[in-house]
mmCIF file of C-alpha atoms and ligand atoms in Angstrom:
data_model
loop_
_atom_site.group_PDB
_atom_site.id
_atom_site.type_symbol
_atom_site.label_atom_id
_atom_site.label_comp_id
_atom_site.label_asym_id
_atom_site.label_seq_id
_atom_site.Cartn_x
_atom_site.Cartn_y
_atom_site.Cartn_z
ATOM 1 C CA MET A 10 74.727 90.437 102.130
ATOM 2 C CA ASP A 11 72.269 87.531 102.359
ATOM 3 C CA ALA A 12 69.327 89.817 101.833
ATOM 4 C CA ALA A 13 70.999 91.796 99.162
ATOM 5 C CA ALA A 14 71.766 88.424 97.238
ATOM 6 C CA ARG A 15 68.176 87.508 97.084
ATOM 7 C CA THR A 16 67.107 90.612 94.930
ATOM 8 C CA LEU A 17 70.495 91.681 93.430
ATOM 9 C CA THR A 18 70.792 89.007 90.861
ATOM 10 C CA ARG A 19 72.353 89.319 87.348
ATOM 11 C CA PRO A 20 68.844 89.183 85.510
ATOM 12 C CA ALA A 21 67.562 91.911 87.868
ATOM 13 C CA LEU A 22 70.612 94.087 87.122
ATOM 14 C CA ALA A 23 70.120 93.764 83.407
ATOM 15 C CA GLY A 24 66.760 95.574 83.736
ATOM 16 C CA ARG A 25 68.093 98.538 85.791
ATOM 17 C CA ALA A 26 69.038 102.059 84.938
ATOM 18 C CA PRO A 27 72.724 102.464 84.182
ATOM 19 C CA ASN A 28 73.462 104.528 87.207
ATOM 20 C CA LEU A 29 75.268 103.665 90.625
ATOM 21 C CA TRP A 30 71.813 103.066 92.258
ATOM 22 C CA ARG A 31 71.441 99.924 90.423
ATOM 23 C CA TYR A 32 73.467 98.327 93.121
ATOM 24 C CA ARG A 33 71.064 99.843 95.695
ATOM 25 C CA GLU A 34 70.830 96.689 97.854
ATOM 26 C CA LEU A 35 74.558 97.305 98.629
ATOM 27 C CA LEU A 36 74.269 101.006 99.273
ATOM 28 C CA PRO A 37 73.359 102.696 102.543
ATOM 29 C CA LEU A 38 69.724 103.791 101.828
ATOM 30 C CA GLU A 39 66.578 102.412 103.289
ATOM 31 C CA PRO A 40 64.188 100.751 100.698
ATOM 32 C CA ASP A 41 61.702 103.612 101.173
ATOM 33 C CA GLU A 42 64.178 106.419 100.570
ATOM 34 C CA SER A 43 64.503 107.699 97.077
ATOM 35 C CA PRO A 44 68.098 107.980 95.753
ATOM 36 C CA LEU A 45 69.575 111.239 94.704
ATOM 37 C CA THR A 46 70.542 111.280 91.252
ATOM 38 C CA LEU A 47 72.200 113.353 88.474
ATOM 39 C CA GLY A 48 73.034 110.388 86.536
ATOM 40 C CA GLU A 49 76.260 109.460 88.328
ATOM 41 C CA GLY A 50 78.070 106.044 87.496
ATOM 42 C CA GLY A 51 77.551 103.945 84.398
ATOM 43 C CA THR A 52 80.750 105.153 82.787
ATOM 44 C CA PRO A 53 82.513 103.408 80.026
ATOM 45 C CA LEU A 54 85.404 101.206 80.290
ATOM 46 C CA LEU A 55 87.115 101.951 77.003
ATOM 47 C CA HIS A 56 89.623 99.633 75.492
ATOM 48 C CA ALA A 57 92.728 101.877 74.646
ATOM 49 C CA ARG A 58 94.115 100.397 71.747
ATOM 50 C CA ARG A 59 96.480 103.190 70.629
ATOM 51 C CA LEU A 60 97.913 103.967 74.239
ATOM 52 C CA GLY A 61 97.996 100.206 74.759
ATOM 53 C CA GLY A 62 99.913 99.680 71.548
ATOM 54 C CA ALA A 63 102.320 102.333 72.524
ATOM 55 C CA LEU A 64 102.866 100.606 76.036
ATOM 56 C CA ARG A 65 102.828 97.178 74.584
ATOM 57 C CA LEU A 66 99.567 96.331 76.580
ATOM 58 C CA GLU A 67 96.989 94.230 74.779
ATOM 59 C CA ARG A 68 94.164 94.619 77.232
ATOM 60 C CA LEU A 69 94.556 98.160 78.664
ATOM 61 C CA LEU A 70 91.199 99.524 79.423
ATOM 62 C CA ILE A 71 90.404 103.033 80.573
ATOM 63 C CA LYS A 72 87.648 103.810 83.262
ATOM 64 C CA ASP A 73 86.428 107.085 82.008
ATOM 65 C CA GLU A 74 85.116 108.783 85.084
ATOM 66 C CA SER A 75 85.304 112.299 83.650
ATOM 67 C CA LEU A 76 81.638 111.511 82.175
ATOM 68 C CA ASN A 77 80.150 111.841 85.602
ATOM 69 C CA PRO A 78 77.938 114.749 86.723
ATOM 70 C CA THR A 79 80.229 117.742 87.687
ATOM 71 C CA GLY A 80 83.050 116.038 85.577
ATOM 72 C CA SER A 81 84.671 113.611 87.958
ATOM 73 C CA PHE A 82 84.505 110.352 90.047
ATOM 74 C CA LYS A 83 83.753 112.574 93.007
ATOM 75 C CA ALA A 84 80.241 112.491 92.049
ATOM 76 C CA ARG A 85 79.806 108.944 93.027
ATOM 77 C CA GLY A 86 80.826 109.457 96.650
ATOM 78 C CA MET A 87 78.759 112.705 97.002
ATOM 79 C CA ALA A 88 75.659 111.281 95.563
ATOM 80 C CA VAL A 89 75.565 108.531 98.345
ATOM 81 C CA ALA A 90 77.038 110.810 101.080
ATOM 82 C CA VAL A 91 74.481 113.751 100.593
ATOM 83 C CA ALA A 92 71.444 111.300 99.992
ATOM 84 C CA LYS A 93 72.254 109.600 103.248
ATOM 85 C CA ALA A 94 72.885 113.063 105.027
ATOM 86 C CA ARG A 95 69.446 114.263 103.815
ATOM 87 C CA ALA A 96 67.797 110.941 105.057
ATOM 88 C CA LEU A 97 69.449 111.567 108.427
ATOM 89 C CA GLY A 98 67.801 114.890 108.589
ATOM 90 C CA ILE A 99 71.045 116.937 107.975
ATOM 91 C CA ARG A 100 70.469 120.596 106.770
ATOM 92 C CA ALA A 101 73.833 121.748 105.946
ATOM 93 C CA VAL A 102 76.994 120.081 104.752
ATOM 94 C CA ALA A 103 80.628 121.319 104.496
ATOM 95 C CA LEU A 104 84.015 119.929 103.252
ATOM 96 C CA PRO A 105 87.565 120.918 102.631
ATOM 97 C CA THR A 106 88.345 120.129 98.890
ATOM 98 C CA ALA A 107 91.057 120.259 96.302
ATOM 99 C CA GLY A 108 88.207 121.310 93.935
ATOM 100 C CA ASN A 109 86.316 118.385 92.254
ATOM 101 C CA ALA A 110 84.693 117.025 95.597
ATOM 102 C CA GLY A 111 83.558 120.617 96.397
ATOM 103 C CA GLY A 112 81.622 120.929 93.193
ATOM 104 C CA ALA A 113 80.247 117.498 93.398
ATOM 105 C CA ALA A 114 78.991 117.933 97.094
ATOM 106 C CA ALA A 115 77.644 121.541 96.148
ATOM 107 C CA ALA A 116 75.851 119.915 93.170
ATOM 108 C CA TYR A 117 74.288 117.192 95.174
ATOM 109 C CA ALA A 118 73.562 119.526 98.218
ATOM 110 C CA ALA A 119 71.580 121.738 95.583
ATOM 111 C CA LEU A 120 69.627 118.879 94.529
ATOM 112 C CA ALA A 121 68.742 117.699 98.015
ATOM 113 C CA GLY A 122 67.801 121.035 99.135
ATOM 114 C CA LEU A 123 70.777 121.274 101.800
ATOM 115 C CA GLU A 124 73.198 124.132 102.310
ATOM 116 C CA ALA A 125 76.669 123.522 101.317
ATOM 117 C CA HIS A 126 79.859 125.381 102.523
ATOM 118 C CA VAL A 127 83.022 124.466 100.640
ATOM 119 C CA TYR A 128 86.531 125.397 101.854
ATOM 120 C CA MET A 129 89.348 125.182 99.236
ATOM 121 C CA PRO A 130 93.060 126.121 99.074
ATOM 122 C CA ALA A 131 93.582 129.608 97.797
ATOM 123 C CA GLY A 132 95.444 128.323 94.723
ATOM 124 C CA THR A 133 92.444 126.382 93.430
ATOM 125 C CA PRO A 134 91.628 127.142 89.814
ATOM 126 C CA PRO A 135 88.651 129.746 89.644
ATOM 127 C CA ALA A 136 86.412 127.256 87.673
ATOM 128 C CA PHE A 137 85.956 125.101 90.791
ATOM 129 C CA GLU A 138 84.885 128.100 92.867
ATOM 130 C CA ALA A 139 82.459 129.258 90.066
ATOM 131 C CA GLU A 140 81.062 125.783 89.793
ATOM 132 C CA ALA A 141 80.262 125.421 93.450
ATOM 133 C CA ARG A 142 78.936 129.115 93.772
ATOM 134 C CA SER A 143 76.756 128.584 90.680
ATOM 135 C CA VAL A 144 74.867 125.860 92.558
ATOM 136 C CA GLY A 145 74.278 127.876 95.657
ATOM 137 C CA ALA A 146 77.220 126.755 97.647
ATOM 138 C CA SER A 147 79.369 129.156 99.915
ATOM 139 C CA VAL A 148 83.114 129.226 99.166
ATOM 140 C CA THR A 149 85.945 129.994 101.497
ATOM 141 C CA ARG A 150 89.433 130.276 100.134
ATOM 142 C CA VAL A 151 92.147 129.332 102.682
ATOM 143 C CA PRO A 152 95.828 129.832 102.296
ATOM 144 C CA GLY A 153 97.782 126.442 102.126
ATOM 145 C CA SER A 154 96.733 122.947 101.157
ATOM 146 C CA ILE A 155 93.548 120.970 101.773
ATOM 147 C CA ALA A 156 94.744 120.318 105.182
ATOM 148 C CA ASP A 157 94.914 123.875 105.943
ATOM 149 C CA ALA A 158 91.328 124.314 104.591
ATOM 150 C CA ALA A 159 90.275 121.344 106.798
ATOM 151 C CA ARG A 160 91.685 123.069 109.928
ATOM 152 C CA ALA A 161 89.851 126.321 108.867
ATOM 153 C CA LEU A 162 86.633 124.318 108.515
ATOM 154 C CA GLY A 163 86.770 122.263 111.650
ATOM 155 C CA PRO A 164 85.721 124.896 114.143
ATOM 156 C CA CYS A 165 83.048 126.378 111.751
ATOM 157 C CA ALA A 166 81.429 123.069 111.076
ATOM 158 C CA LEU A 167 81.125 122.193 114.864
ATOM 159 C CA GLY A 168 79.804 125.707 115.723
ATOM 160 C CA ASN A 169 77.464 125.896 112.887
ATOM 161 C CA ARG A 170 76.286 122.102 113.229
ATOM 162 C CA TRP A 171 77.507 121.377 109.512
ATOM 163 C CA TYR A 172 77.698 117.750 108.555
ATOM 164 C CA ASP A 173 81.507 117.080 107.866
ATOM 165 C CA LEU A 174 81.771 115.450 104.524
ATOM 166 C CA SER A 175 85.516 115.239 104.767
ATOM 167 C CA THR A 176 87.177 112.226 103.013
ATOM 168 C CA PHE A 177 87.008 109.204 105.420
ATOM 169 C CA ARG A 178 85.396 111.301 108.205
ATOM 170 C CA GLU A 179 81.956 109.979 107.460
ATOM 171 C CA PRO A 180 81.398 106.341 105.946
ATOM 172 C CA TYR A 181 79.285 106.927 102.922
ATOM 173 C CA ARG A 182 81.413 108.521 100.354
ATOM 174 C CA VAL A 183 83.480 105.201 100.167
ATOM 175 C CA GLU A 184 80.077 103.380 99.667
ATOM 176 C CA GLY A 185 79.542 105.475 96.511
ATOM 177 C CA LYS A 186 83.081 105.060 95.278
ATOM 178 C CA LYS A 187 82.812 101.232 95.628
ATOM 179 C CA THR A 188 80.226 101.127 92.716
ATOM 180 C CA MET A 189 83.379 101.689 90.299
ATOM 181 C CA GLY A 190 84.239 98.220 91.457
ATOM 182 C CA PHE A 191 80.852 96.693 90.648
ATOM 183 C CA GLU A 192 80.722 98.484 87.365
ATOM 184 C CA ILE A 193 84.194 96.925 86.339
ATOM 185 C CA PHE A 194 83.076 93.499 87.311
ATOM 186 C CA GLU A 195 79.761 94.013 85.183
ATOM 187 C CA ALA A 196 81.647 95.097 82.250
ATOM 188 C CA LEU A 197 84.378 92.291 82.411
ATOM 189 C CA GLY A 198 82.350 89.509 83.717
ATOM 190 C CA GLY A 199 85.301 89.342 86.252
ATOM 191 C CA LEU A 200 88.146 91.277 87.664
ATOM 192 C CA PRO A 201 91.143 92.650 85.875
ATOM 193 C CA GLU A 202 94.591 91.610 86.772
ATOM 194 C CA ALA A 203 95.689 95.128 87.724
ATOM 195 C CA ILE A 204 94.154 98.458 88.604
ATOM 196 C CA VAL A 205 95.943 101.894 88.400
ATOM 197 C CA TYR A 206 94.508 104.777 90.382
ATOM 198 C CA PRO A 207 95.673 108.376 91.244
ATOM 199 C CA ALA A 208 95.639 108.524 95.026
ATOM 200 C CA GLY A 209 95.177 111.567 97.146
ATOM 201 C CA GLY A 210 93.163 110.412 100.220
ATOM 202 C CA GLY A 211 92.590 107.187 98.615
ATOM 203 C CA THR A 212 88.887 106.624 98.893
ATOM 204 C CA GLY A 213 88.869 104.793 95.568
ATOM 205 C CA VAL A 214 91.329 102.235 96.837
ATOM 206 C CA VAL A 215 89.250 101.459 99.904
ATOM 207 C CA GLY A 216 86.055 101.518 97.890
ATOM 208 C CA LEU A 217 87.210 99.148 95.140
ATOM 209 C CA TRP A 218 88.700 96.729 97.618
ATOM 210 C CA LYS A 219 85.322 96.793 99.615
ATOM 211 C CA ALA A 220 83.369 96.170 96.414
ATOM 212 C CA PHE A 221 85.534 93.147 95.493
ATOM 213 C CA ASP A 222 84.888 91.614 99.218
ATOM 214 C CA GLU A 223 81.208 92.329 98.600
ATOM 215 C CA LEU A 224 81.307 90.427 95.189
ATOM 216 C CA GLU A 225 83.008 87.510 96.641
ATOM 217 C CA ALA A 226 80.317 87.516 99.371
ATOM 218 C CA LEU A 227 77.694 87.260 96.745
ATOM 219 C CA GLY A 228 79.507 84.589 95.215
ATOM 220 C CA TRP A 229 80.271 86.346 91.930
ATOM 221 C CA VAL A 230 84.124 86.260 92.360
ATOM 222 C CA GLY A 231 86.472 84.118 94.094
ATOM 223 C CA SER A 232 89.323 85.112 96.435
ATOM 224 C CA SER A 233 91.917 86.483 94.066
ATOM 225 C CA ARG A 234 92.069 90.134 93.708
ATOM 226 C CA PRO A 235 93.482 92.688 91.284
ATOM 227 C CA ARG A 236 96.884 94.063 91.949
ATOM 228 C CA MET A 237 96.061 97.655 93.309
ATOM 229 C CA TYR A 238 98.622 100.524 92.304
ATOM 230 C CA ALA A 239 98.107 103.827 93.792
ATOM 231 C CA VAL A 240 100.048 106.695 91.993
ATOM 232 C CA GLN A 241 101.097 109.936 93.423
ATOM 233 C CA ALA A 242 103.012 112.966 92.494
ATOM 234 C CA ALA A 243 106.429 112.934 93.682
ATOM 235 C CA GLY A 244 105.817 116.438 95.314
ATOM 236 C CA CYS A 245 103.261 114.854 97.768
ATOM 237 C CA ALA A 246 103.675 111.149 98.052
ATOM 238 C CA PRO A 247 103.168 109.828 101.517
ATOM 239 C CA PHE A 248 101.995 106.558 100.394
ATOM 240 C CA ALA A 249 104.793 106.002 98.052
ATOM 241 C CA ARG A 250 107.321 106.854 100.761
ATOM 242 C CA ALA A 251 105.588 104.664 103.295
ATOM 243 C CA PHE A 252 105.323 101.829 100.813
ATOM 244 C CA GLU A 253 109.010 101.792 99.971
ATOM 245 C CA ALA A 254 109.969 102.189 103.577
ATOM 246 C CA GLY A 255 107.701 99.015 104.667
ATOM 247 C CA GLY A 256 105.724 101.416 106.954
ATOM 248 C CA ARG A 257 102.158 100.652 108.251
ATOM 249 C CA SER A 258 101.221 104.121 108.270
ATOM 250 C CA THR A 259 102.289 107.487 106.528
ATOM 251 C CA GLN A 260 104.015 110.482 107.798
ATOM 252 C CA PRO A 261 102.226 113.799 106.892
ATOM 253 C CA TRP A 262 103.975 115.452 103.976
ATOM 254 C CA PRO A 263 105.530 118.679 105.107
ATOM 255 C CA ASP A 264 105.386 120.704 102.085
ATOM 256 C CA PRO A 265 102.959 119.427 99.446
ATOM 257 C CA ARG A 266 103.543 120.728 95.914
ATOM 258 C CA THR A 267 102.017 119.503 92.733
ATOM 259 C CA ARG A 268 99.860 120.778 89.983
ATOM 260 C CA ALA A 269 97.858 117.525 90.384
ATOM 261 C CA LEU A 270 95.825 119.260 93.043
ATOM 262 C CA GLY A 271 93.449 116.388 93.890
ATOM 263 C CA LEU A 272 96.601 114.521 95.028
ATOM 264 C CA ARG A 273 97.974 117.436 96.886
ATOM 265 C CA VAL A 274 96.760 115.518 100.297
ATOM 266 C CA PRO A 275 99.661 115.457 102.935
ATOM 267 C CA HIS A 276 97.922 112.756 105.001
ATOM 268 C CA SER A 277 95.008 110.375 104.856
ATOM 269 C CA ARG A 278 92.975 109.240 107.724
ATOM 270 C CA ALA A 279 92.910 105.744 106.162
ATOM 271 C CA ASP A 280 96.575 105.579 105.577
ATOM 272 C CA PHE A 281 96.971 102.238 107.435
ATOM 273 C CA LEU A 282 93.888 100.644 105.365
ATOM 274 C CA ILE A 283 95.322 101.696 102.050
ATOM 275 C CA LEU A 284 98.795 100.449 102.760
ATOM 276 C CA ASN A 285 97.397 97.118 103.836
ATOM 277 C CA ILE A 286 95.263 96.882 100.696
ATOM 278 C CA LEU A 287 98.076 97.721 98.376
ATOM 279 C CA ARG A 288 100.440 94.998 100.005
ATOM 280 C CA ALA A 289 97.586 92.341 100.251
ATOM 281 C CA SER A 290 96.903 92.764 96.642
ATOM 282 C CA GLY A 291 100.383 92.393 95.486
ATOM 283 C CA GLY A 292 100.378 96.023 94.174
ATOM 284 C CA ALA A 293 102.325 98.963 95.182
ATOM 285 C CA ALA A 294 102.333 102.848 95.689
ATOM 286 C CA LEU A 295 104.710 104.829 93.286
ATOM 287 C CA ALA A 296 105.295 108.332 92.609
ATOM 288 C CA VAL A 297 105.938 110.233 89.322
ATOM 289 C CA GLU A 298 107.934 113.311 88.803
ATOM 290 C CA GLU A 299 106.007 116.691 88.122
ATOM 291 C CA GLU A 300 107.569 116.734 84.621
ATOM 292 C CA GLY A 301 105.903 113.416 83.835
ATOM 293 C CA ILE A 302 102.495 114.702 84.549
ATOM 294 C CA GLU A 303 102.090 116.466 81.181
ATOM 295 C CA ALA A 304 103.459 113.462 79.279
ATOM 296 C CA GLY A 305 100.724 111.429 81.101
ATOM 297 C CA VAL A 306 97.986 113.841 80.196
ATOM 298 C CA ARG A 307 99.364 113.564 76.508
ATOM 299 C CA MET A 308 99.197 109.842 76.791
ATOM 300 C CA LEU A 309 95.499 110.050 77.352
ATOM 301 C CA GLY A 310 95.085 112.649 74.682
ATOM 302 C CA THR A 311 96.055 109.808 72.174
ATOM 303 C CA GLU A 312 92.930 108.141 73.164
ATOM 304 C CA GLY A 313 90.898 111.404 72.575
ATOM 305 C CA LEU A 314 90.635 112.129 76.226
ATOM 306 C CA PHE A 315 91.290 115.578 77.550
ATOM 307 C CA ALA A 316 92.638 114.684 80.939
ATOM 308 C CA SER A 317 93.171 116.379 84.448
ATOM 309 C CA PRO A 318 96.656 116.328 85.726
ATOM 310 C CA GLU A 319 95.445 113.671 88.409
ATOM 311 C CA SER A 320 94.577 111.396 85.380
ATOM 312 C CA GLY A 321 97.817 112.410 83.844
ATOM 313 C CA VAL A 322 99.733 111.047 87.014
ATOM 314 C CA ALA A 323 97.950 107.835 86.712
ATOM 315 C CA ALA A 324 98.914 107.383 82.992
ATOM 316 C CA ALA A 325 102.412 108.272 83.888
ATOM 317 C CA GLY A 326 102.489 105.839 86.867
ATOM 318 C CA LEU A 327 101.213 102.962 84.426
ATOM 319 C CA ALA A 328 104.100 103.892 82.024
ATOM 320 C CA GLN A 329 106.445 103.502 85.066
ATOM 321 C CA LEU A 330 104.894 100.107 86.012
ATOM 322 C CA VAL A 331 105.553 98.826 82.381
ATOM 323 C CA THR A 332 109.336 100.087 82.403
ATOM 324 C CA ARG A 333 109.679 98.318 85.932
ATOM 325 C CA GLY A 334 108.028 95.102 84.385
ATOM 326 C CA LEU A 335 105.420 95.087 86.949
ATOM 327 C CA VAL A 336 102.669 94.529 84.439
ATOM 328 C CA GLY A 337 102.294 91.986 81.738
ATOM 329 C CA THR A 338 101.630 92.380 78.061
ATOM 330 C CA ASP A 339 98.581 90.198 78.074
ATOM 331 C CA GLU A 340 97.135 91.305 81.493
ATOM 332 C CA THR A 341 93.885 93.141 81.717
ATOM 333 C CA ILE A 342 94.689 96.359 83.355
ATOM 334 C CA VAL A 343 92.203 99.137 84.376
ATOM 335 C CA LEU A 344 93.544 102.780 84.393
ATOM 336 C CA PHE A 345 91.397 105.306 86.246
ATOM 337 C CA HIS A 346 90.791 108.640 84.217
ATOM 338 C CA THR A 347 89.257 110.267 87.175
ATOM 339 C CA ALA A 348 88.358 113.879 85.816
ATOM 340 C CA GLY A 349 88.570 115.882 82.638
ATOM 341 C CA GLY A 350 91.063 118.811 82.080
ATOM 342 C CA ALA A 351 88.590 121.646 81.494
ATOM 343 C CA LYS A 352 88.526 123.116 84.962
ATOM 344 C CA TYR A 353 92.301 123.351 85.172
ATOM 345 C CA VAL A 354 92.880 125.308 82.137
ATOM 346 C CA GLU A 355 93.515 128.549 83.898
ATOM 347 C CA GLN A 356 96.102 126.750 86.043
ATOM 348 C CA ALA A 357 97.855 125.464 82.831
ATOM 349 C CA ALA A 358 97.847 128.880 81.201
HETATM 350 C C1 LIG B 224 90.607 114.231 89.669
HETATM 351 C C2 LIG B 224 90.958 113.696 91.003
HETATM 352 N N1 LIG B 224 91.577 112.466 90.931
HETATM 353 C C3 LIG B 224 92.013 111.676 92.014
HETATM 354 C C4 LIG B 224 91.805 112.365 93.320
HETATM 355 C C5 LIG B 224 92.086 111.542 94.377
HETATM 356 O O1 LIG B 224 91.131 110.990 94.987
HETATM 357 P P1 LIG B 224 91.153 110.343 96.462
HETATM 358 O O2 LIG B 224 91.246 111.400 97.370
HETATM 359 O O3 LIG B 224 89.903 109.496 96.579
HETATM 360 O O4 LIG B 224 92.333 109.328 96.487
HETATM 361 C C6 LIG B 224 91.061 113.534 93.354
HETATM 362 C C7 LIG B 224 90.828 114.096 94.529
HETATM 363 O O5 LIG B 224 90.476 115.320 94.946
HETATM 364 C C8 LIG B 224 90.702 114.240 92.110
HETATM 365 O O6 LIG B 224 90.131 115.262 92.184
#
């Protein structure tokens, strides 16, 4: 951190390209390694006046992650993880995915000249498979959830010496995700009071928290933190259940069901970390009913945004926080819009 602080100064940042590699000193790449970029990061923080007005929130900001390459925030983690894999001499990467991470991994693997093997649940909308295939990845469909896809992938990854990019199995995706925290800080000149995030595995929660710690180590923020709210779908809500029960870890969700496919994650390897963060921040994990997801998508629609069901879950979660009196009218609140709705259209139809 001391070395980073010498060159990562505010004047230096002002002159750098608006992608996530502007925080390069804090990313796991050696100085002589070239970054892998499709232009990820640098997404807008939109002042949501219409939605804010409807919810009586004066400073509601939407972090529009749908503008990333491949259309979701998954690009951030994959840009860094695949760059690092290439630097380590890896030839092939593989992962189980609900869809967005697979598309992003495939795209960055193509750019890096690596093989990519993507395992997705059988019910994943066709656009995700088409996207991964079009950039040269092999796609395997597996009956069940992402946990079943992970079980099918495991022995193949081991046998073929594929580098496993599963959530929290390698450390670098979180590093890419943390740049969302740096960007929020840069846009606001400080941190917001609350952050609302649609959580599946929860890499964003861990990444944002790490970013805030690093900003503090650089002397740019103090010790206070935003309240972190992780929103899940009621049909797969292991964090919400454990949070309510006061648990330190989550129980694997037996029959995960939700159309917010990225949140259909029955168990996260970082469950204990995420529960700790939510509690330390004064935030919470909450769940929204399946019927509320469409309403959440329409809430983002009032801001001109075509949202994925996952983003809809986050918006519906924010409405619940307002009803429960957990967020204040004059607080600065960042709502994460993690992906656009286009790839889910066949599912909706
Ligand atoms: C659009 C979208 N939002 C949110 C998530 C959840 O992300 P995480 O697993 O980092 O919690 C996913 C995961 O697939 C996703 O695709």
